[in-house]
PDB file of C-alpha atoms in Angstrom:
ATOM      1  CA  MET A  20      -8.529  -5.627  68.912  1.00  0.00           C
ATOM      2  CA  GLY A  21     -12.201  -6.006  69.776  1.00  0.00           C
ATOM      3  CA  MET A  22     -14.764  -7.307  67.326  1.00  0.00           C
ATOM      4  CA  ALA A  23     -16.413  -3.900  66.837  1.00  0.00           C
ATOM      5  CA  ALA A  24     -13.075  -2.229  66.253  1.00  0.00           C
ATOM      6  CA  GLY A  25     -12.031  -5.048  63.944  1.00  0.00           C
ATOM      7  CA  GLN A  26     -15.217  -4.742  61.879  1.00  0.00           C
ATOM      8  CA  ALA A  27     -14.742  -0.956  61.616  1.00  0.00           C
ATOM      9  CA  ARG A  28     -11.151  -1.478  60.525  1.00  0.00           C
ATOM     10  CA  LEU A  29     -12.239  -3.979  57.857  1.00  0.00           C
ATOM     11  CA  LEU A  30     -14.759  -1.458  56.494  1.00  0.00           C
ATOM     12  CA  THR A  31     -12.074   1.250  56.381  1.00  0.00           C
ATOM     13  CA  ILE A  32      -9.631  -1.033  54.581  1.00  0.00           C
ATOM     14  CA  THR A  33     -12.328  -2.114  52.121  1.00  0.00           C
ATOM     15  CA  GLN A  34     -13.097   1.522  51.335  1.00  0.00           C
ATOM     16  CA  ARG A  35      -9.419   2.276  50.784  1.00  0.00           C
ATOM     17  CA  LEU A  36      -9.073  -0.788  48.528  1.00  0.00           C
ATOM     18  CA  ASN A  37     -12.024   0.399  46.444  1.00  0.00           C
ATOM     19  CA  ASP A  38     -10.578   3.922  46.206  1.00  0.00           C
ATOM     20  CA  ASN A  39      -7.243   2.447  45.255  1.00  0.00           C
ATOM     21  CA  GLU A  40      -8.773   0.417  42.439  1.00  0.00           C
ATOM     22  CA  LEU A  41     -10.744   3.402  41.116  1.00  0.00           C
ATOM     23  CA  LYS A  42      -7.591   5.527  41.049  1.00  0.00           C
ATOM     24  CA  ALA A  43      -5.740   2.779  39.190  1.00  0.00           C
ATOM     25  CA  GLN A  44      -8.544   2.497  36.622  1.00  0.00           C
ATOM     26  CA  SER A  45      -8.542   6.267  36.139  1.00  0.00           C
ATOM     27  CA  ILE A  46      -4.775   6.342  35.578  1.00  0.00           C
ATOM     28  CA  THR A  47      -4.994   3.406  33.159  1.00  0.00           C
ATOM     29  CA  ARG A  48      -7.584   5.296  31.100  1.00  0.00           C
ATOM     30  CA  ALA A  49      -5.325   8.369  31.165  1.00  0.00           C
ATOM     31  CA  LYS A  50      -2.439   6.255  29.827  1.00  0.00           C
ATOM     32  CA  THR A  51      -4.701   5.086  27.010  1.00  0.00           C
ATOM     33  CA  ARG A  52      -5.464   8.721  26.152  1.00  0.00           C
ATOM     34  CA  LEU A  53      -1.731   9.392  26.101  1.00  0.00           C
ATOM     35  CA  ALA A  54      -1.355   6.683  23.489  1.00  0.00           C
ATOM     36  CA  ASP A  55      -4.003   8.462  21.395  1.00  0.00           C
ATOM     37  CA  ASP A  56      -2.152  11.753  21.923  1.00  0.00           C
ATOM     38  CA  THR A  57       1.065  10.139  20.732  1.00  0.00           C
ATOM     39  CA  ALA A  58      -0.646   8.970  17.551  1.00  0.00           C
ATOM     40  CA  ALA A  59      -2.151  12.428  16.975  1.00  0.00           C
ATOM     41  CA  VAL A  60       1.212  14.147  17.455  1.00  0.00           C
ATOM     42  CA  GLY A  61       2.762  11.699  15.009  1.00  0.00           C
ATOM     43  CA  ASP A  62       0.036  12.387  12.444  1.00  0.00           C
ATOM     44  CA  GLU A  63       0.574  16.147  12.782  1.00  0.00           C
ATOM     45  CA  TYR A  64       4.309  15.707  12.310  1.00  0.00           C
ATOM     46  CA  ILE A  65       3.855  13.573   9.190  1.00  0.00           C
ATOM     47  CA  ALA A  66       1.360  16.102   7.792  1.00  0.00           C
ATOM     48  CA  ALA A  67       3.881  18.888   8.385  1.00  0.00           C
ATOM     49  CA  LEU A  68       6.597  16.927   6.604  1.00  0.00           C
ATOM     50  CA  ASN A  69       4.281  16.291   3.662  1.00  0.00           C
ATOM     51  CA  LYS A  70       3.203  19.938   3.448  1.00  0.00           C
ATOM     52  CA  ASN A  71       4.990  21.562   0.538  1.00  0.00           C
ATOM     53  CA  GLN A  72       5.715  25.263   0.223  1.00  0.00           C
ATOM     54  CA  LEU A  73       4.883  27.039  -3.023  1.00  0.00           C
ATOM     55  CA  LYS A  74       7.980  28.811  -4.315  1.00  0.00           C
ATOM     56  CA  TYR A  75       8.670  31.237  -7.114  1.00  0.00           C
ATOM     57  CA  SER A  76      11.560  30.459  -9.436  1.00  0.00           C
ATOM     58  CA  SER A  77      13.366  33.300 -11.176  1.00  0.00           C
ATOM     59  CA  TYR A  78      16.380  33.544 -13.449  1.00  0.00           C
ATOM     60  CA  ASP A  79      19.141  36.107 -13.779  1.00  0.00           C
ATOM     61  CA  ALA A  80      20.842  37.202 -16.993  1.00  0.00           C
ATOM     62  CA  GLN A  81      23.291  34.290 -16.710  1.00  0.00           C
ATOM     63  CA  GLY A  82      20.491  31.753 -16.457  1.00  0.00           C
ATOM     64  CA  ASN A  83      21.001  31.017 -12.760  1.00  0.00           C
ATOM     65  CA  VAL A  84      17.799  30.065 -10.978  1.00  0.00           C
ATOM     66  CA  THR A  85      16.796  31.120  -7.468  1.00  0.00           C
ATOM     67  CA  TYR A  86      13.798  30.062  -5.392  1.00  0.00           C
ATOM     68  CA  GLN A  87      11.833  32.203  -2.960  1.00  0.00           C
ATOM     69  CA  LYS A  88       8.652  31.624  -1.016  1.00  0.00           C
ATOM     70  CA  LEU A  89       5.838  32.533  -3.364  1.00  0.00           C
ATOM     71  CA  THR A  90       4.011  35.806  -2.738  1.00  0.00           C
ATOM     72  CA  ALA A  91       1.530  37.742  -4.829  1.00  0.00           C
ATOM     73  CA  ALA A  92       4.133  40.483  -5.131  1.00  0.00           C
ATOM     74  CA  LEU A  93       6.738  38.130  -6.603  1.00  0.00           C
ATOM     75  CA  LEU A  94       4.172  36.744  -8.986  1.00  0.00           C
ATOM     76  CA  THR A  95       2.545  39.951 -10.237  1.00  0.00           C
ATOM     77  CA  GLN A  96       4.952  42.873  -9.843  1.00  0.00           C
ATOM     78  CA  TYR A  97       7.412  43.886 -12.537  1.00  0.00           C
ATOM     79  CA  ALA A  98      10.990  42.688 -12.734  1.00  0.00           C
ATOM     80  CA  PRO A  99      13.155  41.925 -15.779  1.00  0.00           C
ATOM     81  CA  LEU A 100      13.080  38.426 -17.278  1.00  0.00           C
ATOM     82  CA  LYS A 101       9.741  37.540 -15.701  1.00  0.00           C
ATOM     83  CA  ASN A 102       6.557  36.067 -17.080  1.00  0.00           C
ATOM     84  CA  GLN A 103       3.646  38.370 -16.321  1.00  0.00           C
ATOM     85  CA  TYR A 104       0.780  37.043 -14.219  1.00  0.00           C
ATOM     86  CA  VAL A 105      -2.258  38.508 -12.531  1.00  0.00           C
ATOM     87  CA  LEU A 106      -4.415  37.097  -9.765  1.00  0.00           C
ATOM     88  CA  VAL A 107      -8.138  36.968 -10.434  1.00  0.00           C
ATOM     89  CA  ASN A 108     -10.868  36.608  -7.811  1.00  0.00           C
ATOM     90  CA  SER A 109     -14.205  34.807  -8.114  1.00  0.00           C
ATOM     91  CA  ALA A 110     -15.813  37.989  -9.533  1.00  0.00           C
ATOM     92  CA  ASN A 111     -13.286  37.923 -12.398  1.00  0.00           C
ATOM     93  CA  GLN A 112     -11.599  41.018 -10.994  1.00  0.00           C
ATOM     94  CA  VAL A 113      -7.841  41.338 -11.306  1.00  0.00           C
ATOM     95  CA  LEU A 114      -6.186  41.947  -7.934  1.00  0.00           C
ATOM     96  CA  VAL A 115      -3.641  44.760  -7.891  1.00  0.00           C
ATOM     97  CA  GLY A 116      -1.452  46.198  -5.172  1.00  0.00           C
ATOM     98  CA  GLU A 117      -2.167  49.432  -3.355  1.00  0.00           C
ATOM     99  CA  GLU A 118       0.391  51.483  -5.306  1.00  0.00           C
ATOM    100  CA  ASP A 119      -0.765  50.278  -8.726  1.00  0.00           C
ATOM    101  CA  SER A 120      -4.388  50.856  -7.772  1.00  0.00           C
ATOM    102  CA  GLU A 121      -3.640  54.463  -6.803  1.00  0.00           C
ATOM    103  CA  ASN A 122      -1.728  55.026 -10.030  1.00  0.00           C
ATOM    104  CA  PHE A 123      -4.642  53.668 -12.037  1.00  0.00           C
ATOM    105  CA  LYS A 124      -7.280  55.673 -10.165  1.00  0.00           C
ATOM    106  CA  ASN A 125      -5.281  58.872 -10.650  1.00  0.00           C
ATOM    107  CA  SER A 126      -4.778  58.339 -14.396  1.00  0.00           C
ATOM    108  CA  ASP A 127      -7.298  59.217 -17.090  1.00  0.00           C
ATOM    109  CA  SER A 128      -5.378  57.448 -19.830  1.00  0.00           C
ATOM    110  CA  LEU A 129      -2.765  54.797 -20.480  1.00  0.00           C
ATOM    111  CA  GLU A 130      -0.231  57.545 -21.161  1.00  0.00           C
ATOM    112  CA  GLU A 131      -0.765  59.088 -17.727  1.00  0.00           C
ATOM    113  CA  PHE A 132      -0.645  55.673 -16.090  1.00  0.00           C
ATOM    114  CA  LEU A 133       2.721  54.802 -17.668  1.00  0.00           C
ATOM    115  CA  LYS A 134       4.300  58.024 -16.371  1.00  0.00           C
ATOM    116  CA  ASN A 135       4.422  56.342 -12.961  1.00  0.00           C
ATOM    117  CA  TYR A 136       6.841  53.649 -14.146  1.00  0.00           C
ATOM    118  CA  ASP A 137      10.316  53.276 -15.616  1.00  0.00           C
ATOM    119  CA  ASP A 138      10.694  52.873 -19.362  1.00  0.00           C
ATOM    120  CA  ASP A 139      11.767  49.222 -18.966  1.00  0.00           C
ATOM    121  CA  ALA A 140       8.487  48.431 -17.205  1.00  0.00           C
ATOM    122  CA  LYS A 141       6.117  50.212 -19.595  1.00  0.00           C
ATOM    123  CA  SER A 142       5.287  47.132 -21.656  1.00  0.00           C
ATOM    124  CA  TRP A 143       4.395  45.270 -18.454  1.00  0.00           C
ATOM    125  CA  TYR A 144       2.126  48.042 -17.168  1.00  0.00           C
ATOM    126  CA  THR A 145       0.577  48.550 -20.585  1.00  0.00           C
ATOM    127  CA  ASN A 146      -0.587  44.946 -20.353  1.00  0.00           C
ATOM    128  CA  LEU A 147      -1.895  45.576 -16.843  1.00  0.00           C
ATOM    129  CA  TRP A 148      -3.764  48.707 -17.938  1.00  0.00           C
ATOM    130  CA  TYR A 149      -5.676  46.827 -20.617  1.00  0.00           C
ATOM    131  CA  ARG A 150      -6.484  43.972 -18.217  1.00  0.00           C
ATOM    132  CA  MET A 151      -7.901  46.518 -15.755  1.00  0.00           C
ATOM    133  CA  ASN A 152      -9.490  48.909 -18.250  1.00  0.00           C
ATOM    134  CA  GLY A 153     -10.477  46.851 -21.275  1.00  0.00           C
ATOM    135  CA  ASN A 154      -9.432  47.693 -24.848  1.00  0.00           C
ATOM    136  CA  ASP A 155      -9.572  51.470 -24.496  1.00  0.00           C
ATOM    137  CA  SER A 156      -6.470  53.566 -23.797  1.00  0.00           C
ATOM    138  CA  SER A 157      -8.727  56.164 -22.144  1.00  0.00           C
ATOM    139  CA  LYS A 158     -10.186  55.501 -18.702  1.00  0.00           C
ATOM    140  CA  SER A 159     -13.407  53.515 -18.957  1.00  0.00           C
ATOM    141  CA  ALA A 160     -16.151  53.830 -16.350  1.00  0.00           C
ATOM    142  CA  ALA A 161     -16.670  50.085 -16.568  1.00  0.00           C
ATOM    143  CA  SER A 162     -13.093  49.535 -15.393  1.00  0.00           C
ATOM    144  CA  GLU A 163     -14.213  50.095 -11.797  1.00  0.00           C
ATOM    145  CA  GLN A 164     -15.796  46.650 -11.905  1.00  0.00           C
ATOM    146  CA  THR A 165     -12.847  44.805 -13.432  1.00  0.00           C
ATOM    147  CA  TRP A 166     -10.258  45.102 -10.650  1.00  0.00           C
ATOM    148  CA  ALA A 167      -9.925  45.105  -6.870  1.00  0.00           C
ATOM    149  CA  ILE A 168      -7.230  46.053  -4.379  1.00  0.00           C
ATOM    150  CA  LEU A 169      -5.049  43.452  -2.687  1.00  0.00           C
ATOM    151  CA  SER A 170      -3.591  44.859   0.519  1.00  0.00           C
ATOM    152  CA  ASP A 171       0.150  45.158   0.932  1.00  0.00           C
ATOM    153  CA  ALA A 172      -0.029  42.647   3.802  1.00  0.00           C
ATOM    154  CA  ASP A 173      -1.627  39.985   1.599  1.00  0.00           C
ATOM    155  CA  MET A 174       0.514  40.985  -1.362  1.00  0.00           C
ATOM    156  CA  ASN A 175       3.631  40.064   0.601  1.00  0.00           C
ATOM    157  CA  SER A 176       2.289  37.048   2.510  1.00  0.00           C
ATOM    158  CA  SER A 177       3.454  33.605   1.406  1.00  0.00           C
ATOM    159  CA  LYS A 178       0.752  32.003   3.567  1.00  0.00           C
ATOM    160  CA  TRP A 179      -2.041  34.035   1.985  1.00  0.00           C
ATOM    161  CA  ILE A 180      -1.129  33.264  -1.623  1.00  0.00           C
ATOM    162  CA  GLN A 181      -0.653  29.550  -0.941  1.00  0.00           C
ATOM    163  CA  TYR A 182      -3.995  29.291   0.850  1.00  0.00           C
ATOM    164  CA  ALA A 183      -5.762  31.366  -1.829  1.00  0.00           C
ATOM    165  CA  LEU A 184      -4.407  29.292  -4.716  1.00  0.00           C
ATOM    166  CA  GLU A 185      -4.862  25.887  -3.090  1.00  0.00           C
ATOM    167  CA  ASN A 186      -8.456  26.662  -2.079  1.00  0.00           C
ATOM    168  CA  GLY A 187      -9.522  28.281  -5.357  1.00  0.00           C
ATOM    169  CA  ILE A 188     -10.031  31.735  -3.838  1.00  0.00           C
ATOM    170  CA  VAL A 189      -7.970  33.177  -6.679  1.00  0.00           C
ATOM    171  CA  THR A 190      -6.880  31.897 -10.074  1.00  0.00           C
ATOM    172  CA  LEU A 191      -4.032  32.864 -12.383  1.00  0.00           C
ATOM    173  CA  GLU A 192      -3.930  34.541 -15.749  1.00  0.00           C
ATOM    174  CA  GLN A 193      -0.744  34.905 -17.762  1.00  0.00           C
ATOM    175  CA  ALA A 194       0.041  37.501 -20.394  1.00  0.00           C
ATOM    176  CA  GLN A 195       0.941  35.618 -23.555  1.00  0.00           C
ATOM    177  CA  TYR A 196       1.965  36.940 -26.945  1.00  0.00           C
ATOM    178  CA  THR A 197      -0.182  36.022 -29.908  1.00  0.00           C
ATOM    179  CA  GLN A 198       0.137  37.199 -33.510  1.00  0.00           C
ATOM    180  CA  GLN A 199      -2.630  38.893 -35.402  1.00  0.00           C
ATOM    181  CA  ASP A 200      -3.877  37.340 -38.635  1.00  0.00           C
ATOM    182  CA  ASP A 201      -3.199  40.471 -40.656  1.00  0.00           C
ATOM    183  CA  VAL A 202      -0.215  39.365 -42.783  1.00  0.00           C
ATOM    184  CA  ASP A 203       0.311  42.915 -44.042  1.00  0.00           C
ATOM    185  CA  ASN A 204       0.751  44.192 -40.510  1.00  0.00           C
ATOM    186  CA  PRO A 205       1.848  41.285 -38.310  1.00  0.00           C
ATOM    187  CA  VAL A 206       1.907  43.035 -34.917  1.00  0.00           C
ATOM    188  CA  ASP A 207       2.287  40.998 -31.776  1.00  0.00           C
ATOM    189  CA  LYS A 208      -0.405  41.485 -29.156  1.00  0.00           C
ATOM    190  CA  ILE A 209      -1.102  40.229 -25.638  1.00  0.00           C
ATOM    191  CA  GLU A 210      -3.866  37.920 -24.510  1.00  0.00           C
ATOM    192  CA  TRP A 211      -4.541  37.035 -20.913  1.00  0.00           C
ATOM    193  CA  LYS A 212      -4.930  33.280 -20.640  1.00  0.00           C
ATOM    194  CA  SER A 213      -6.069  31.295 -17.634  1.00  0.00           C
ATOM    195  CA  VAL A 214      -3.337  29.105 -16.121  1.00  0.00           C
ATOM    196  CA  ILE A 215      -3.612  26.427 -13.427  1.00  0.00           C
ATOM    197  CA  TYR A 216      -1.092  27.360 -10.747  1.00  0.00           C
ATOM    198  CA  THR A 217       0.287  23.809 -10.568  1.00  0.00           C
ATOM    199  CA  SER A 218       1.119  24.090 -14.272  1.00  0.00           C
ATOM    200  CA  ALA A 219       2.659  27.563 -14.129  1.00  0.00           C
ATOM    201  CA  ALA A 220       6.320  27.379 -15.160  1.00  0.00           C
ATOM    202  CA  ASP A 221       7.432  29.806 -12.439  1.00  0.00           C
ATOM    203  CA  ILE A 222       5.746  28.076  -9.492  1.00  0.00           C
ATOM    204  CA  VAL A 223       7.248  24.997  -7.888  1.00  0.00           C
ATOM    205  CA  GLU A 224       6.368  22.975  -4.810  1.00  0.00           C
ATOM    206  CA  ASP A 225       9.128  22.184  -2.389  1.00  0.00           C
ATOM    207  CA  SER A 226       9.542  21.340   1.262  1.00  0.00           C
ATOM    208  CA  ASP A 227      10.468  24.266   3.458  1.00  0.00           C
ATOM    209  CA  ASP A 228      13.463  23.502   5.676  1.00  0.00           C
ATOM    210  CA  SER A 229      12.456  26.024   8.330  1.00  0.00           C
ATOM    211  CA  ASP A 230       8.936  24.561   8.559  1.00  0.00           C
ATOM    212  CA  VAL A 231      10.345  21.026   8.759  1.00  0.00           C
ATOM    213  CA  THR A 232      12.722  22.076  11.534  1.00  0.00           C
ATOM    214  CA  LYS A 233       9.888  23.754  13.426  1.00  0.00           C
ATOM    215  CA  ALA A 234       7.627  20.723  13.016  1.00  0.00           C
ATOM    216  CA  GLU A 235      10.390  18.408  14.247  1.00  0.00           C
ATOM    217  CA  ALA A 236      11.046  20.583  17.301  1.00  0.00           C
ATOM    218  CA  GLU A 237       7.328  20.724  18.129  1.00  0.00           C
ATOM    219  CA  TYR A 238       7.018  16.955  17.687  1.00  0.00           C
ATOM    220  CA  ASN A 239       9.988  16.202  19.940  1.00  0.00           C
ATOM    221  CA  TYR A 240       8.742  18.588  22.629  1.00  0.00           C
ATOM    222  CA  ALA A 241       5.214  17.140  22.552  1.00  0.00           C
ATOM    223  CA  LEU A 242       6.604  13.605  22.662  1.00  0.00           C
ATOM    224  CA  GLN A 243       8.811  14.439  25.652  1.00  0.00           C
ATOM    225  CA  GLN A 244       5.799  15.874  27.488  1.00  0.00           C
ATOM    226  CA  ILE A 245       3.763  12.736  26.765  1.00  0.00           C
ATOM    227  CA  GLN A 246       6.589  10.425  27.829  1.00  0.00           C
ATOM    228  CA  ALA A 247       7.114  12.377  31.057  1.00  0.00           C
ATOM    229  CA  LYS A 248       3.407  12.159  31.839  1.00  0.00           C
ATOM    230  CA  ASP A 249       3.394   8.447  31.025  1.00  0.00           C
ATOM    231  CA  LYS A 250       6.296   7.863  33.404  1.00  0.00           C
ATOM    232  CA  GLN A 251       4.451   9.817  36.079  1.00  0.00           C
ATOM    233  CA  TYR A 252       1.399   7.606  35.588  1.00  0.00           C
ATOM    234  CA  ASP A 253       3.592   4.468  35.820  1.00  0.00           C
ATOM    235  CA  ASN A 254       5.026   5.682  39.132  1.00  0.00           C
ATOM    236  CA  GLN A 255       1.546   6.389  40.449  1.00  0.00           C
ATOM    237  CA  LEU A 256       0.363   2.919  39.418  1.00  0.00           C
ATOM    238  CA  LYS A 257       3.370   1.339  41.048  1.00  0.00           C
ATOM    239  CA  GLN A 258       2.670   3.248  44.266  1.00  0.00           C
ATOM    240  CA  LEU A 259      -0.995   2.247  44.169  1.00  0.00           C
ATOM    241  CA  ASP A 260      -0.039  -1.394  43.564  1.00  0.00           C
ATOM    242  CA  THR A 261       2.291  -1.353  46.571  1.00  0.00           C
ATOM    243  CA  GLU A 262      -0.403   0.262  48.704  1.00  0.00           C
ATOM    244  CA  HIS A 263      -2.979  -2.213  47.437  1.00  0.00           C
ATOM    245  CA  SER A 264      -0.807  -5.180  48.403  1.00  0.00           C
ATOM    246  CA  ALA A 265      -0.231  -3.699  51.862  1.00  0.00           C
ATOM    247  CA  LEU A 266      -3.970  -3.112  52.332  1.00  0.00           C
ATOM    248  CA  GLU A 267      -4.793  -6.654  51.250  1.00  0.00           C
ATOM    249  CA  THR A 268      -2.251  -8.014  53.700  1.00  0.00           C
ATOM    250  CA  GLU A 269      -3.680  -5.861  56.493  1.00  0.00           C
ATOM    251  CA  TYR A 270      -7.217  -6.845  55.498  1.00  0.00           C
ATOM    252  CA  ASP A 271      -6.369 -10.555  55.729  1.00  0.00           C
ATOM    253  CA  SER A 272      -4.700 -10.010  59.110  1.00  0.00           C
ATOM    254  CA  VAL A 273      -7.603  -8.026  60.585  1.00  0.00           C
ATOM    255  CA  LYS A 274     -10.102 -10.473  59.137  1.00  0.00           C
ATOM    256  CA  ALA A 275      -8.250 -13.404  60.756  1.00  0.00           C
ATOM    257  CA  THR A 276      -8.231 -11.582  64.084  1.00  0.00           C
ATOM    258  CA  VAL A 277     -11.957 -10.853  63.903  1.00  0.00           C
ATOM    259  CA  GLU A 278     -12.702 -14.469  63.000  1.00  0.00           C
ATOM    260  CA  LYS A 279     -10.664 -15.687  66.006  1.00  0.00           C
ATOM    261  CA  ASN A 280     -12.537 -13.292  68.287  1.00  0.00           C
ATOM    262  CA  VAL A 281     -15.833 -14.570  66.959  1.00  0.00           C
ATOM    263  CA  GLU A 282     -14.666 -18.145  67.482  1.00  0.00           C
ATOM    264  CA  ARG A 283     -13.631 -17.413  71.084  1.00  0.00           C
ATOM    265  CA  SER A 284     -16.990 -15.749  71.738  1.00  0.00           C
ATOM    266  CA  PHE A 285     -18.878 -18.814  70.554  1.00  0.00           C
ATOM    267  CA  LYS A 286     -16.683 -21.069  72.723  1.00  0.00           C
ATOM    268  CA  ALA A 287     -17.294 -18.859  75.720  1.00  0.00           C
ATOM    269  CA  PHE A 288     -21.057 -19.222  75.389  1.00  0.00           C
ATOM    270  CA  SER A 289     -21.083 -22.888  74.457  1.00  0.00           C
TER     271      SER A 289
END
């Protein structure tokens, strides 16, 4: 190999060594990002495990309790043996479902309103009428400002009610019996009292098995993807290291050859 060719080869090898080192640095940084990704995935998984689902507890006639994902419908619509709640927005309007809102709009009095419901539910809807209409059994014009419609989609969404309660978008009121002071006519009456949802007897917080299972599956999948990518990076680094060693060996060999050629040239002219 001539000196000119040797020098050109040294330059080529040097360039390849530099490229090799840059690639290795880039892959090392990518592996560091993978470590950050692993930590982030772990944090998301822990957050999912710690995320509790709001559930509604109800009892049957035998006193057996069941738990269901909380919805506005479960909380506010009539069923036997239930405490009566309403949801209230920031404008102090009670939120009612689409069917109840239509029944109210089409009724000029409490009597007309109650015709839409079974006899067993009339006490419940009497309470609702007065919360929507005020103290009058006849339709009040002011009642239009005291209630708002909650769509059927939101009424039956466990995600909506949990988000709305946890973020203060809505609050709870419970119908509670109080007794009048008139001892000659002690008639029970209803008052709507504000209740913090975390203190409501019918609402409990519990982990949701389906959400935990989903979070675990997502975590395992994400971790497998990260580990596969990390292994790929390790293989690339190993290949670059092998190539780097080969280039260094070749560089030393070419350099020695060039130096010998230079030495012979000096001897030839001395």
